[in-house]
Amino acid sequence: MGRTGIMGGTFNPVHIAHISMAEAAYRQAKLDKVLFMPSKKPPHKQDINIISEKHREAMVKLAIRGIPYFEYSDFEFKREGTTYSAQTLELLCRQNPDDSYFFIMGGDSFFQVESWYMPGKIMEHAVILAVSRNGSDKKEMEIYAGKLRDKYNAEIMFVKMPHMDISSSNIRKIISSGGDAAMYLPDKVWEYIKSNGCYI
């Protein structure tokens, strides 16, 4: 029986805060591995110009190369249409009934989870690992976690990590304006972006 973390997202592009978040979740929740699972067509980001699956897959693989407990997963890429976390988790639990799943969420996603498709299913099939990236939102997160526990019988754990003021949208803006985004990205990912002309 394995303890598997799910690190989802568009990874457009994957950056060092994604890696740090997964690392903190892996250590603090005592996971066996973390699956980096890029979203195919995330329902909450339909208006964003998302780079091709080929590029996002390549960048994630480069970002996690050499970290034995991180794995790339194309589970959502292989599905058709819009991908919902509730359905993904239900399918994973059906395929691997002996495994336990831990869904890693940053603070923004955590506070929005009830607006997602079938939030009860998400909390039925996975432990929520809510990542506090600055500490200042911890009290608010605890209050909201209590609400989710009461309403959905959710199992929620908190993960701490240092504040990192990094977002994929800001990285895209820096690159498109000709700036240097090296400090926000794993070295191999920055090299890939430059050599493939991504986000220009």
Backbone as a printed PyTorch tensor [residue, N CA C, xyz], in Angstrom:
tensor([[[  0.8520,  -1.1950,   0.0000],
         [  0.0000,   0.0000,   0.0000],
         [  0.8840,   1.2400,   0.0000]],

        [[  0.7530,   2.0690,  -1.0430],
         [  1.6170,   3.2340,  -1.1750],
         [  0.9110,   4.5270,  -0.8040]],

        [[  1.7050,   5.4970,  -0.4140],
         [  1.2090,   6.8450,  -0.1290],
         [  1.6920,   7.7370,  -1.2810]],

        [[  0.7500,   8.0890,  -2.1520],
         [  1.0940,   8.7870,  -3.3850],
         [  0.5500,  10.2040,  -3.3770]],

        [[  1.4390,  11.1710,  -3.5640],
         [  1.0240,  12.5580,  -3.6940],
         [  0.6980,  12.8820,  -5.1360]],

        [[ -0.3050,  13.7380,  -5.3350],
         [ -0.6630,  14.2130,  -6.6720],
         [ -0.3590,  15.6990,  -6.7330]],

        [[  0.5830,  16.0500,  -7.5990],
         [  0.9330,  17.4520,  -7.8330],
         [  0.4100,  17.8070,  -9.2100]],

        [[ -0.7950,  18.3960,  -9.2310],
         [ -1.3990,  18.7530, -10.5000],
         [ -1.1690,  20.2090, -10.8370]],

        [[ -1.5670,  20.5780, -12.0400],
         [ -1.4250,  21.9620, -12.4740],
         [ -1.1780,  22.0330, -13.9640]],

        [[ -1.2790,  23.2200, -14.5180],
         [ -0.9950,  23.3620, -15.9410],
         [  0.5080,  23.3050, -16.2030]],

        [[  1.3120,  23.6990, -15.1980],
         [  2.7800,  23.7160, -15.3500],
         [  3.1380,  24.4610, -16.6360]],

        [[  2.7440,  25.7270, -16.6630],
         [  2.8250,  26.5300, -17.8800],
         [  3.6160,  27.8310, -17.6660]],

        [[  4.9100,  27.7520, -17.2730],
         [  5.7490,  26.5400, -17.1400],
         [  5.8660,  26.0790, -15.6750]],

        [[  6.4220,  24.8740, -15.5130],
         [  6.7710,  24.3830, -14.1790],
         [  7.9110,  25.2470, -13.6420]],

        [[  7.8490,  25.6120, -12.3370],
         [  8.8790,  26.4880, -11.7670],
         [  9.3450,  25.9630, -10.4020]],

        [[ 10.2930,  26.6740,  -9.8050],
         [ 10.9310,  26.1440,  -8.5950],
         [  9.9870,  26.0740,  -7.3990]],

        [[  8.9480,  26.9110,  -7.3550],
         [  7.9860,  26.8170,  -6.2480],
         [  7.1780,  25.5230,  -6.3390]],

        [[  6.8840,  25.0570,  -7.5630],
         [  6.2060,  23.7580,  -7.7230],
         [  7.0650,  22.6430,  -7.1140]],

        [[  8.3530,  22.6880,  -7.4170],
         [  9.2580,  21.6490,  -6.9210],
         [  9.3670,  21.7130,  -5.4000]],

        [[  9.4780,  22.9170,  -4.8620],
         [  9.5850,  23.0840,  -3.4060],
         [  8.3180,  22.6330,  -2.6920]],

        [[  7.1700,  22.9150,  -3.2950],
         [  5.9000,  22.5020,  -2.7050],
         [  5.7960,  20.9780,  -2.6500]],

        [[  6.1490,  20.3250,  -3.7520],
         [  6.0980,  18.8650,  -3.8020],
         [  7.0980,  18.2490,  -2.8240]],

        [[  8.2630,  18.8600,  -2.7060],
         [  9.2960,  18.3760,  -1.7770],
         [  8.8100,  18.4800,  -0.3360]],

        [[  8.1960,  19.6100,   0.0150],
         [  7.6780,  19.7980,   1.3760],
         [  6.5730,  18.7940,   1.6750]],

        [[  5.6760,  18.5730,   0.7040],
         [  4.5890,  17.6070,   0.8950],
         [  5.1380,  16.1960,   1.0610]],

        [[  6.1080,  15.8440,   0.2230],
         [  6.7170,  14.5160,   0.2860],
         [  7.2940,  14.2490,   1.6780]],

        [[  8.0210,  15.2030,   2.2110],
         [  8.7000,  14.9990,   3.4960],
         [  7.7440,  15.0740,   4.6820]],

        [[  6.8860,  16.0800,   4.6830],
         [  6.0360,  16.2890,   5.8590],
         [  4.8800,  15.2900,   5.9510]],

        [[  4.3900,  14.8140,   4.8130],
         [  3.3060,  13.8230,   4.8220],
         [  3.8300,  12.3960,   4.7060]],

        [[  5.1750,  12.2620,   4.6830],
         [  5.8100,  10.9360,   4.5980],
         [  5.2520,  10.1190,   3.4190]],

        [[  5.2890,  10.7470,   2.2430],
         [  4.8020,  10.0800,   1.0400],
         [  5.8590,   9.1330,   0.4880]],

        [[  5.4170,   8.1690,  -0.3090],
         [  6.3450,   7.2760,  -1.0060],
         [  6.8110,   7.8890,  -2.3170]],

        [[  5.9150,   8.6660,  -2.9360],
         [  6.2770,   9.3350,  -4.1940],
         [  5.2790,  10.4530,  -4.4580]],

        [[  5.6670,  11.3490,  -5.3620],
         [  4.7740,  12.4090,  -5.8270],
         [  4.6810,  12.3170,  -7.3410]],

        [[  3.4440,  12.2600,  -7.8390],
         [  3.2020,  12.2580,  -9.2820],
         [  2.9850,  13.6930,  -9.7570]],

        [[  3.8050,  14.1450, -10.6960],
         [  3.5870,  15.4330, -11.3450],
         [  2.6780,  15.1800, -12.5380]],

        [[  1.4490,  15.7160, -12.4650],
         [  0.4060,  15.3650, -13.4190],
         [ -0.1460,  16.6230, -14.0920]],

        [[  0.4120,  17.0030, -15.2500],
         [ -0.0900,  18.1930, -15.9340],
         [ -1.5540,  18.0410, -16.3420]],

        [[ -2.2930,  19.1510, -16.2260],
         [ -3.6980,  19.1640, -16.6220],
         [ -3.8210,  19.2780, -18.1390]],

        [[ -4.8200,  18.6050, -18.6800],
         [ -5.0510,  18.6660, -20.1310],
         [ -5.7690,  19.9640, -20.4910]],

        [[ -7.0190,  20.0830, -20.0420],
         [ -7.7950,  21.3120, -20.2470],
         [ -8.4290,  21.6900, -18.9200]],

        [[ -7.7040,  22.3910, -18.0580],
         [ -8.2660,  22.7280, -16.7460],
         [ -9.4850,  23.6350, -16.8860]],

        [[-10.6080,  23.2930, -16.2510],
         [-11.8530,  24.0510, -16.4470],
         [-11.7680,  25.4940, -15.9700]],

        [[-10.8880,  25.7830, -14.9950],
         [-10.7980,  27.1370, -14.4360],
         [ -9.7830,  28.0120, -15.1720]],

        [[ -9.1590,  27.4850, -16.2330],
         [ -8.1650,  28.2760, -16.9670],
         [ -8.4100,  28.2400, -18.4740]],

        [[ -9.6740,  28.2760, -18.8520],
         [-10.0120,  28.1630, -20.2660],
         [ -9.5710,  29.3830, -21.0760]],

        [[ -9.3980,  30.5350, -20.4000],
         [ -9.0800,  31.7560, -21.1210],
         [ -7.5770,  32.0020, -21.2380]],

        [[ -6.7750,  31.0970, -20.7190],
         [ -5.3270,  31.2790, -20.7350],
         [ -4.7310,  30.5220, -21.9210]],

        [[ -3.7800,  31.1490, -22.5800],
         [ -3.0980,  30.4970, -23.6950],
         [ -2.0790,  29.5030, -23.1210]],

        [[ -2.4390,  28.2460, -23.1500],
         [ -1.5910,  27.2120, -22.5580],
         [ -0.7300,  26.5830, -23.6460]],

        [[  0.5630,  26.5210, -23.3840],
         [  1.5130,  25.9720, -24.3490],
         [  1.2230,  24.4840, -24.5770]],

        [[  1.7220,  23.9230, -25.6380],
         [  1.3760,  22.5560, -26.0370],
         [  1.7310,  21.5180, -24.9710]],

        [[  1.0040,  20.4170, -25.0160],
         [  1.2530,  19.3010, -24.0890],
         [  2.6790,  18.7850, -24.2350]],

        [[  3.1620,  18.7730, -25.4790],
         [  4.5230,  18.2760, -25.7350],
         [  5.5510,  19.0800, -24.9460]],

        [[  5.4360,  20.4010, -24.9790],
         [  6.3880,  21.2530, -24.2670],
         [  6.2260,  21.1350, -22.7520]],

        [[  4.9880,  21.0930, -22.2860],
         [  4.7730,  21.0110, -20.8280],
         [  5.2780,  19.6740, -20.2760]],

        [[  5.0540,  18.6100, -21.0320],
         [  5.5740,  17.2980, -20.6260],
         [  7.0990,  17.3260, -20.5490]],

        [[  7.7340,  17.8620, -21.5700],
         [  9.2000,  17.9060, -21.6080],
         [  9.7570,  18.7140, -20.4440]],

        [[  9.1220,  19.8560, -20.1480],
         [  9.6220,  20.7050, -19.0620],
         [  9.4650,  20.0590, -17.6970]],

        [[  8.3300,  19.3990, -17.4710],
         [  8.1440,  18.7120, -16.1890],
         [  9.1690,  17.5940, -16.0210]],

        [[  9.3860,  16.8250, -17.0770],
         [ 10.3640,  15.7310, -16.9990],
         [ 11.7630,  16.2560, -16.6960]],

        [[ 12.1210,  17.3930, -17.2970],
         [ 13.4300,  17.9980, -17.0240],
         [ 13.5140,  18.5000, -15.5850]],

        [[ 12.4230,  19.0760, -15.0910],
         [ 12.4110,  19.6620, -13.7510],
         [ 12.5860,  18.6250, -12.6500]],

        [[ 12.0650,  17.4140, -12.8720],
         [ 12.0930,  16.4010, -11.8040],
         [ 13.1490,  15.3220, -12.0430]],

        [[ 13.8950,  15.4460, -13.1300],
         [ 14.9110,  14.4400, -13.4320],
         [ 15.9210,  14.3450, -12.2900]],

        [[ 16.2430,  13.1190, -11.9040],
         [ 17.2330,  12.9090, -10.8520],
         [ 16.6640,  12.9000,  -9.4510]],

        [[ 15.3690,  13.1610,  -9.3070],
         [ 14.7210,  13.0930,  -7.9870],
         [ 13.9320,  11.7850,  -7.9490]],

        [[ 14.4230,  10.7820,  -7.2390],
         [ 13.8650,   9.4320,  -7.3710],
         [ 12.4160,   9.2760,  -6.9100]],

        [[ 11.9580,  10.1440,  -6.0290],
         [ 10.5910,  10.0070,  -5.5060],
         [  9.6020,  10.9230,  -6.2330]],

        [[ 10.0340,  11.5900,  -7.2950],
         [  9.1400,  12.3450,  -8.1670],
         [  8.9680,  11.5820,  -9.4740]],

        [[  7.7170,  11.4780,  -9.9490],
         [  7.4340,  10.7830, -11.2040],
         [  6.5310,  11.6450, -12.0840]],

        [[  6.7780,  11.5840, -13.3660],
         [  5.8910,  12.2440, -14.3230],
         [  4.7000,  11.3270, -14.6040]],

        [[  3.5010,  11.9220, -14.7100],
         [  2.3150,  11.1350, -15.0590],
         [  1.5500,  11.8240, -16.1860]],

        [[  1.2370,  11.0630, -17.2400],
         [  0.4270,  11.5930, -18.3370],
         [ -1.0270,  11.1620, -18.2090]],

        [[ -1.4340,  10.8490, -16.9870],
         [ -2.7700,  10.3000, -16.7350],
         [ -3.8660,  11.2230, -17.2720]],

        [[ -3.7150,  12.5340, -17.0780],
         [ -4.7440,  13.4640, -17.5660],
         [ -4.5790,  13.7620, -19.0530]],

        [[ -3.3520,  13.8030, -19.5240],
         [ -3.1260,  14.0340, -20.9580],
         [ -3.7840,  12.9450, -21.8060]],

        [[ -3.8620,  11.7430, -21.2870],
         [ -4.3990,  10.6220, -22.0640],
         [ -5.9260,  10.6250, -22.1260]],

        [[ -6.5410,  11.4870, -21.3010],
         [ -8.0060,  11.5250, -21.3010],
         [ -8.5070,  12.5930, -22.2660]],

        [[ -9.7450,  12.4320, -22.7070],
         [-10.3340,  13.3620, -23.6730],
         [-11.0720,  14.4970, -22.9630]],

        [[-11.0820,  15.6630, -23.6260],
         [-11.8800,  16.7790, -23.1400],
         [-11.3410,  17.4260, -21.8730]],

        [[-12.2230,  18.1360, -21.1850],
         [-11.8610,  18.8160, -19.9400],
         [-11.5980,  17.7870, -18.8560]],

        [[-10.5290,  17.9720, -18.1110],
         [-10.1930,  17.0260, -17.0460],
         [-10.5450,  17.6320, -15.6930]],

        [[-11.2510,  16.8610, -14.8910],
         [-11.6510,  17.2870, -13.5570],
         [-10.9180,  16.4570, -12.5060]],

        [[-10.4320,  17.1230, -11.4720],
         [ -9.6780,  16.4250, -10.4240],
         [-10.5030,  15.3350,  -9.7650]],

        [[-11.8070,  15.5820,  -9.5770],
         [-12.6750,  14.5880,  -8.9420],
         [-12.6800,  13.2840,  -9.7420]],

        [[-12.7920,  13.4040, -11.0670],
         [-12.8060,  12.2060, -11.9180],
         [-11.4400,  11.5330, -11.9390]],

        [[-10.3770,  12.3450, -12.0000],
         [ -9.0240,  11.7830, -11.9980],
         [ -8.7870,  10.9470, -10.7530]],

        [[ -9.1410,  11.4840,  -9.5980],
         [ -8.9180,  10.7700,  -8.3360],
         [ -9.7800,   9.5150,  -8.2390]],

        [[-11.0060,   9.6120,  -8.7370],
         [-11.8880,   8.4380,  -8.7150],
         [-11.3120,   7.3160,  -9.5800]],

        [[-10.8070,   7.6700, -10.7570],
         [-10.2040,   6.6700, -11.6450],
         [ -8.9440,   6.0640, -11.0390]],

        [[ -8.1060,   6.9070, -10.4480],
         [ -6.8750,   6.4080,  -9.8270],
         [ -7.1840,   5.4430,  -8.6800]],

        [[ -8.1620,   5.7920,  -7.8600],
         [ -8.5190,   4.9230,  -6.7270],
         [ -9.0970,   3.5920,  -7.2080]],

        [[ -9.8180,   3.6440,  -8.3230],
         [-10.3830,   2.4150,  -8.8770],
         [ -9.2750,   1.5170,  -9.4280]],

        [[ -8.2880,   2.1240, -10.0740],
         [ -7.1920,   1.3630, -10.6670],
         [ -6.2010,   0.8490,  -9.6220]],

        [[ -6.0310,   1.6090,  -8.5410],
         [ -5.0380,   1.2540,  -7.5100],
         [ -5.6900,   1.2810,  -6.1320]],

        [[ -6.5940,   0.3360,  -5.8600],
         [ -7.3840,   0.3890,  -4.6190],
         [ -6.5620,   0.2670,  -3.3400]],

        [[ -5.3430,  -0.2410,  -3.4320],
         [ -4.5240,  -0.3960,  -2.2250],
         [ -3.6830,   0.8410,  -1.9160]],

        [[ -3.6950,   1.8210,  -2.8090],
         [ -2.9050,   3.0350,  -2.5960],
         [ -3.7420,   4.1220,  -1.9270]],

        [[ -3.0710,   4.9890,  -1.1970],
         [ -3.7080,   6.1710,  -0.6160],
         [ -3.2010,   7.3930,  -1.3800]],

        [[ -4.1240,   8.2930,  -1.7130],
         [ -3.7620,   9.4730,  -2.4960],
         [ -3.8390,  10.7520,  -1.6650]],

        [[ -2.8770,  11.6230,  -1.9210],
         [ -2.7540,  12.8860,  -1.1950],
         [ -2.6970,  13.9960,  -2.2410]],

        [[ -3.7070,  14.8520,  -2.2290],
         [ -3.8440,  15.8880,  -3.2470],
         [ -3.2100,  17.1780,  -2.7380]],

        [[ -2.1430,  17.5960,  -3.3920],
         [ -1.3680,  18.7550,  -2.9440],
         [ -1.9760,  20.0320,  -3.5130]],

        [[ -2.2830,  20.9820,  -2.6040],
         [ -2.9310,  22.2320,  -3.0140],
         [ -2.2430,  23.4270,  -2.3880]],

        [[ -1.9690,  24.4380,  -3.1920],
         [ -1.5370,  25.7190,  -2.6520],
         [ -2.7100,  26.4300,  -2.0040]],

        [[ -2.4380,  27.4710,  -1.2550],
         [ -3.4870,  28.1830,  -0.5200],
         [ -4.6210,  28.6780,  -1.4010]],

        [[ -4.2910,  29.2440,  -2.5770],
         [ -5.3280,  29.7720,  -3.4680],
         [ -6.3000,  28.6810,  -3.8930]],

        [[ -5.7610,  27.5560,  -4.3110],
         [ -6.6090,  26.4420,  -4.7390],
         [ -7.4210,  25.8950,  -3.5740]],

        [[ -6.7950,  25.8230,  -2.4040],
         [ -7.4690,  25.2880,  -1.2190],
         [ -8.7300,  26.0820,  -0.9150]],

        [[ -8.6310,  27.4090,  -0.9390],
         [ -9.7850,  28.2390,  -0.6200],
         [-10.8460,  28.2220,  -1.7230]],

        [[-10.4860,  27.7630,  -2.9170],
         [-11.4320,  27.7160,  -4.0380],
         [-12.0090,  26.3210,  -4.2720]],

        [[-11.5880,  25.3420,  -3.4850],
         [-11.9010,  23.9430,  -3.8080],
         [-13.4060,  23.6710,  -3.8920]],

        [[-14.2140,  24.3920,  -3.1210],
         [-15.6580,  24.1330,  -3.1760],
         [-16.2830,  24.6030,  -4.4890]],

        [[-15.5710,  25.4310,  -5.2460],
         [-16.0870,  25.8640,  -6.5490],
         [-15.6890,  24.8880,  -7.6450]],

        [[-14.8640,  23.9010,  -7.3200],
         [-14.4310,  22.9080,  -8.3010],
         [-15.5550,  21.9140,  -8.5660]],

        [[-15.4040,  21.1420,  -9.6070],
         [-16.3770,  20.1110,  -9.9710],
         [-16.3800,  19.0020,  -8.9110]],

        [[-17.5460,  18.7580,  -8.3340],
         [-17.7520,  17.6900,  -7.3420],
         [-16.6670,  17.6820,  -6.2470]],

        [[-16.5890,  18.7390,  -5.4510],
         [-15.5490,  18.8100,  -4.4200],
         [-15.6300,  17.6780,  -3.4020]],

        [[-16.8440,  17.2120,  -3.1410],
         [-16.9870,  16.1080,  -2.1930],
         [-16.2580,  14.8550,  -2.6420]],

        [[-16.2480,  14.6220,  -3.9730],
         [-15.5480,  13.4510,  -4.5130],
         [-14.0390,  13.5850,  -4.3340]],

        [[-13.5310,  14.8050,  -4.4980],
         [-12.1040,  15.0310,  -4.2990],
         [-11.7230,  14.6430,  -2.8790]],

        [[-12.5210,  15.1060,  -1.9160],
         [-12.2000,  14.8660,  -0.5040],
         [-12.5490,  13.4500,  -0.0540]],

        [[-13.3800,  12.7790,  -0.8210],
         [-13.6800,  11.3660,  -0.5460],
         [-12.5090,  10.4720,  -0.9400]],

        [[-11.8490,  10.8240,  -2.0260],
         [-10.8310,   9.9460,  -2.5990],
         [ -9.3920,  10.3180,  -2.2530]],

        [[ -9.1820,  11.4630,  -1.5990],
         [ -7.8060,  11.8680,  -1.2960],
         [ -7.7450,  12.6920,  -0.0150]],

        [[ -6.6180,  12.5760,   0.6450],
         [ -6.2950,  13.4890,   1.7380],
         [ -5.8420,  14.7930,   1.0940]],

        [[ -6.3330,  15.9110,   1.5940],
         [ -5.9000,  17.2080,   1.0710],
         [ -4.6450,  17.6530,   1.8270]],

        [[ -3.5870,  17.9210,   1.0910],
         [ -2.3760,  18.5040,   1.6750],
         [ -2.3890,  19.9880,   1.3170]],

        [[ -2.7890,  20.8040,   2.2640],
         [ -2.9130,  22.2420,   2.0420],
         [ -1.5880,  22.9160,   2.3920]],

        [[ -1.0030,  23.5570,   1.4010],
         [  0.3320,  24.1340,   1.5740],
         [  0.2250,  25.6160,   1.8910]],

        [[  0.7380,  25.9750,   3.0500],
         [  0.8040,  27.3820,   3.4520],
         [  2.1560,  27.9250,   3.0270]],

        [[  2.1350,  28.8970,   2.1030],
         [  3.3900,  29.3850,   1.5450],
         [  3.9110,  30.6540,   2.2220]],

        [[  3.1620,  31.2080,   3.1580],
         [  3.6970,  32.3960,   3.8180],
         [  3.4120,  32.4530,   5.3180]],

        [[  2.6350,  31.4900,   5.8270],
         [  2.3810,  31.4590,   7.2550],
         [  1.2660,  32.3940,   7.6860]],

        [[  1.1000,  33.5180,   7.0180],
         [  0.0980,  34.4990,   7.4330],
         [ -1.3320,  34.0000,   7.2070]],

        [[ -1.4890,  33.0450,   6.3060],
         [ -2.8300,  32.5360,   6.0220],
         [ -3.1610,  31.2780,   6.8280]],

        [[ -2.2880,  30.8790,   7.7340],
         [ -2.4590,  29.6110,   8.4560],
         [ -3.7610,  29.5890,   9.2640]],

        [[ -4.0580,  30.6650,  10.0030],
         [ -5.2620,  30.7040,  10.8310],
         [ -6.5120,  30.5890,   9.9580]],

        [[ -6.5140,  31.3370,   8.8550],
         [ -7.6500,  31.2980,   7.9340],
         [ -7.8110,  29.9010,   7.3350]],

        [[ -6.6870,  29.2690,   7.0120],
         [ -6.7330,  27.9190,   6.4500],
         [ -7.2830,  26.9230,   7.4600]],

        [[ -6.9170,  27.0840,   8.7110],
         [ -7.4130,  26.1790,   9.7580],
         [ -8.9220,  26.3090,   9.9280]],

        [[ -9.4200,  27.5390,   9.8750],
         [-10.8660,  27.7610,  10.0060],
         [-11.6000,  27.1190,   8.8290]],

        [[-11.0700,  27.3270,   7.6260],
         [-11.7110,  26.7670,   6.4360],
         [-11.6210,  25.2400,   6.4370]],

        [[-10.5000,  24.7050,   6.9090],
         [-10.3480,  23.2480,   6.9910],
         [-11.4100,  22.6520,   7.9130]],

        [[-11.7010,  23.3450,   9.0080],
         [-12.7440,  22.8730,   9.9220],
         [-14.0950,  22.7940,   9.2320]],

        [[-14.3770,  23.7760,   8.3960],
         [-15.6330,  23.7860,   7.6330],
         [-15.6900,  22.5950,   6.6760]],

        [[-14.5790,  22.3410,   5.9740],
         [-14.5400,  21.2240,   5.0200],
         [-14.6530,  19.8790,   5.7320]],

        [[-14.0320,  19.7720,   6.8840],
         [-14.1300,  18.5210,   7.6580],
         [-15.5710,  18.2600,   8.0680]],

        [[-16.2600,  19.3030,   8.5280],
         [-17.6500,  19.1540,   8.9680],
         [-18.5780,  18.8290,   7.7930]],

        [[-18.3670,  19.5130,   6.6740],
         [-19.2850,  19.3970,   5.5400],
         [-19.0470,  18.1550,   4.7030]],

        [[-17.7640,  17.7780,   4.5130],
         [-17.4270,  16.6850,   3.5910],
         [-16.7330,  15.5020,   4.2700]],

        [[-16.5610,  15.5830,   5.5750],
         [-15.7730,  14.5720,   6.2880],
         [-14.3650,  14.4810,   5.6920]],

        [[-13.8280,  15.6410,   5.3160],
         [-12.5300,  15.7040,   4.6500],
         [-11.3890,  15.4170,   5.6210]],

        [[-10.3500,  14.8000,   5.0860],
         [ -9.1120,  14.6300,   5.8470],
         [ -8.1080,  15.6330,   5.2720]],

        [[ -7.6470,  16.5490,   6.1270],
         [ -6.7970,  17.6450,   5.6700],
         [ -5.5490,  17.7260,   6.5400]],

        [[ -4.4080,  17.8100,   5.8910],
         [ -3.1340,  18.0160,   6.5870],
         [ -2.5330,  19.3180,   6.0570]],

        [[ -1.7980,  20.0090,   6.9420],
         [ -1.1330,  21.2390,   6.5260],
         [  0.3420,  20.9880,   6.2710]],

        [[  0.8290,  21.6010,   5.2260],
         [  2.2360,  21.5010,   4.8480],
         [  2.8240,  22.9090,   4.8760]],

        [[  3.9770,  23.0570,   5.5060],
         [  4.6300,  24.3640,   5.5690],
         [  5.7610,  24.4330,   4.5580]],

        [[  5.9090,  25.6090,   3.9710],
         [  7.0640,  25.8640,   3.1110],
         [  7.3520,  27.3610,   3.1200]],

        [[  8.5720,  27.7500,   2.8300],
         [  8.8980,  29.1760,   2.8010],
         [  8.1140,  29.9000,   1.7120]],

        [[  7.8310,  31.1620,   1.9560],
         [  7.1210,  31.9610,   0.9610],
         [  7.9990,  32.1540,  -0.2800]],

        [[  7.4100,  31.8780,  -1.4410],
         [  8.1090,  32.0870,  -2.7150],
         [  7.1580,  32.8300,  -3.6310]],

        [[  7.4570,  34.0760,  -3.9050],
         [  6.5690,  34.9150,  -4.6980],
         [  6.8070,  34.6530,  -6.1910]],

        [[  6.3160,  33.4910,  -6.6350],
         [  6.5530,  33.0480,  -8.0130],
         [  5.2250,  32.5620,  -8.5940]],

        [[  4.9460,  32.9470,  -9.8140],
         [  3.7790,  32.4070, -10.5090],
         [  4.1200,  32.1850, -11.9730]],

        [[  3.4840,  31.1950, -12.5590],
         [  3.7230,  30.9060, -13.9760],
         [  3.3280,  32.0910, -14.8450]],

        [[  2.2440,  32.7930, -14.4780],
         [  1.7990,  33.9300, -15.2950],
         [  2.8470,  35.0380, -15.3070]],

        [[  3.4600,  35.3200, -14.1690],
         [  4.5120,  36.3460, -14.1300],
         [  5.7450,  35.9150, -14.9170]],

        [[  6.0730,  34.6200, -14.8330],
         [  7.2150,  34.1010, -15.5980],
         [  6.9620,  34.2670, -17.0940]],

        [[  5.7380,  33.9810, -17.5380],
         [  5.4060,  34.1410, -18.9630],
         [  5.5530,  35.6070, -19.3960]],

        [[  5.1220,  36.5160, -18.5180],
         [  5.2370,  37.9500, -18.8400],
         [  6.7010,  38.3670, -18.9590]],

        [[  7.5270,  37.8880, -18.0530],
         [  8.9570,  38.2190, -18.0960],
         [  9.5740,  37.7390, -19.4020]],

        [[  9.2630,  36.4880, -19.7600],
         [  9.8570,  35.9110, -20.9750],
         [  9.3510,  36.6250, -22.2300]],

        [[  8.0430,  36.8930, -22.2720],
         [  7.4810,  37.5180, -23.4820],
         [  8.0000,  38.9380, -23.6880]],

        [[  8.4570,  39.5810, -22.5980],
         [  9.0060,  40.9320, -22.7240],
         [ 10.5260,  40.9120, -22.8940]],

        [[ 11.0830,  39.7140, -23.0700],
         [ 12.5210,  39.5880, -23.3210],
         [ 13.3770,  39.5460, -22.0780]],

        [[ 12.7470,  39.3400, -20.9210],
         [ 13.4860,  39.3220, -19.6550],
         [ 14.1110,  37.9740, -19.3480]],

        [[ 14.8440,  37.9450, -18.2470],
         [ 15.5480,  36.7460, -17.8010],
         [ 14.7800,  36.1210, -16.6330]],

        [[ 14.2500,  34.9110, -16.8400],
         [ 13.4520,  34.2310, -15.8150],
         [ 14.2270,  33.1030, -15.1480]],

        [[ 15.5450,  33.0850, -15.3270],
         [ 16.3550,  31.9630, -14.8400],
         [ 16.1910,  31.7150, -13.3450]],

        [[ 16.0440,  32.7680, -12.5430],
         [ 15.9970,  32.6080, -11.0880],
         [ 14.7250,  31.9040, -10.6140]],

        [[ 13.7130,  31.8280, -11.4790],
         [ 12.4410,  31.2290, -11.0900],
         [ 12.2660,  29.7900, -11.5680]],

        [[ 13.2110,  29.3220, -12.3690],
         [ 13.0240,  28.0440, -13.0580],
         [ 14.1920,  27.0960, -12.8120]],

        [[ 13.9250,  25.7790, -12.7900],
         [ 15.0430,  24.8400, -12.8140],
         [ 15.9110,  25.1030, -14.0480]],

        [[ 17.2200,  24.9520, -13.9070],
         [ 18.1520,  25.3020, -14.9880],
         [ 17.7810,  24.6730, -16.3280]],

        [[ 17.4620,  23.3790, -16.2980],
         [ 17.1630,  22.6650, -17.5480],
         [ 15.8750,  23.1710, -18.2010]],

        [[ 14.9370,  23.6080, -17.3640],
         [ 13.6760,  24.1430, -17.8950],
         [ 13.9210,  25.4780, -18.5870]],

        [[ 14.7470,  26.3360, -17.9960],
         [ 15.0700,  27.6210, -18.6070],
         [ 15.8050,  27.4190, -19.9330]],

        [[ 16.7190,  26.4700, -19.9550],
         [ 17.4290,  26.1600, -21.1990],
         [ 16.4500,  25.6850, -22.2810]],

        [[ 15.5030,  24.8530, -21.8730],
         [ 14.5150,  24.3230, -22.8260],
         [ 13.6580,  25.4470, -23.3890]],

        [[ 13.1880,  26.3380, -22.5050],
         [ 12.3550,  27.4630, -22.9480],
         [ 13.0830,  28.3200, -23.9680]],

        [[ 14.3410,  28.6280, -23.6800],
         [ 15.1280,  29.4690, -24.6020],
         [ 15.3780,  28.7620, -25.9310]],

        [[ 15.7310,  27.4910, -25.8740],
         [ 16.0870,  26.7860, -27.1100],
         [ 14.8730,  26.4840, -27.9800]],

        [[ 13.6780,  26.4550, -27.3650],
         [ 12.4610,  26.1620, -28.1300],
         [ 11.5920,  27.3990, -28.3900]],

        [[ 12.0680,  28.5520, -27.9290],
         [ 11.3310,  29.7890, -28.1790],
         [  9.9500,  29.8380, -27.5480]],

        [[  9.8180,  29.2090, -26.3830],
         [  8.5080,  29.1740, -25.6970],
         [  8.1760,  30.5330, -25.0720]],

        [[  6.9270,  30.8980, -25.1300],
         [  6.3520,  32.0900, -24.4760],
         [  6.8390,  33.4110, -25.0740]],

        [[  7.4630,  33.3800, -26.2130],
         [  7.9330,  34.6390, -26.8260],
         [  6.7870,  35.2690, -27.6350]]])
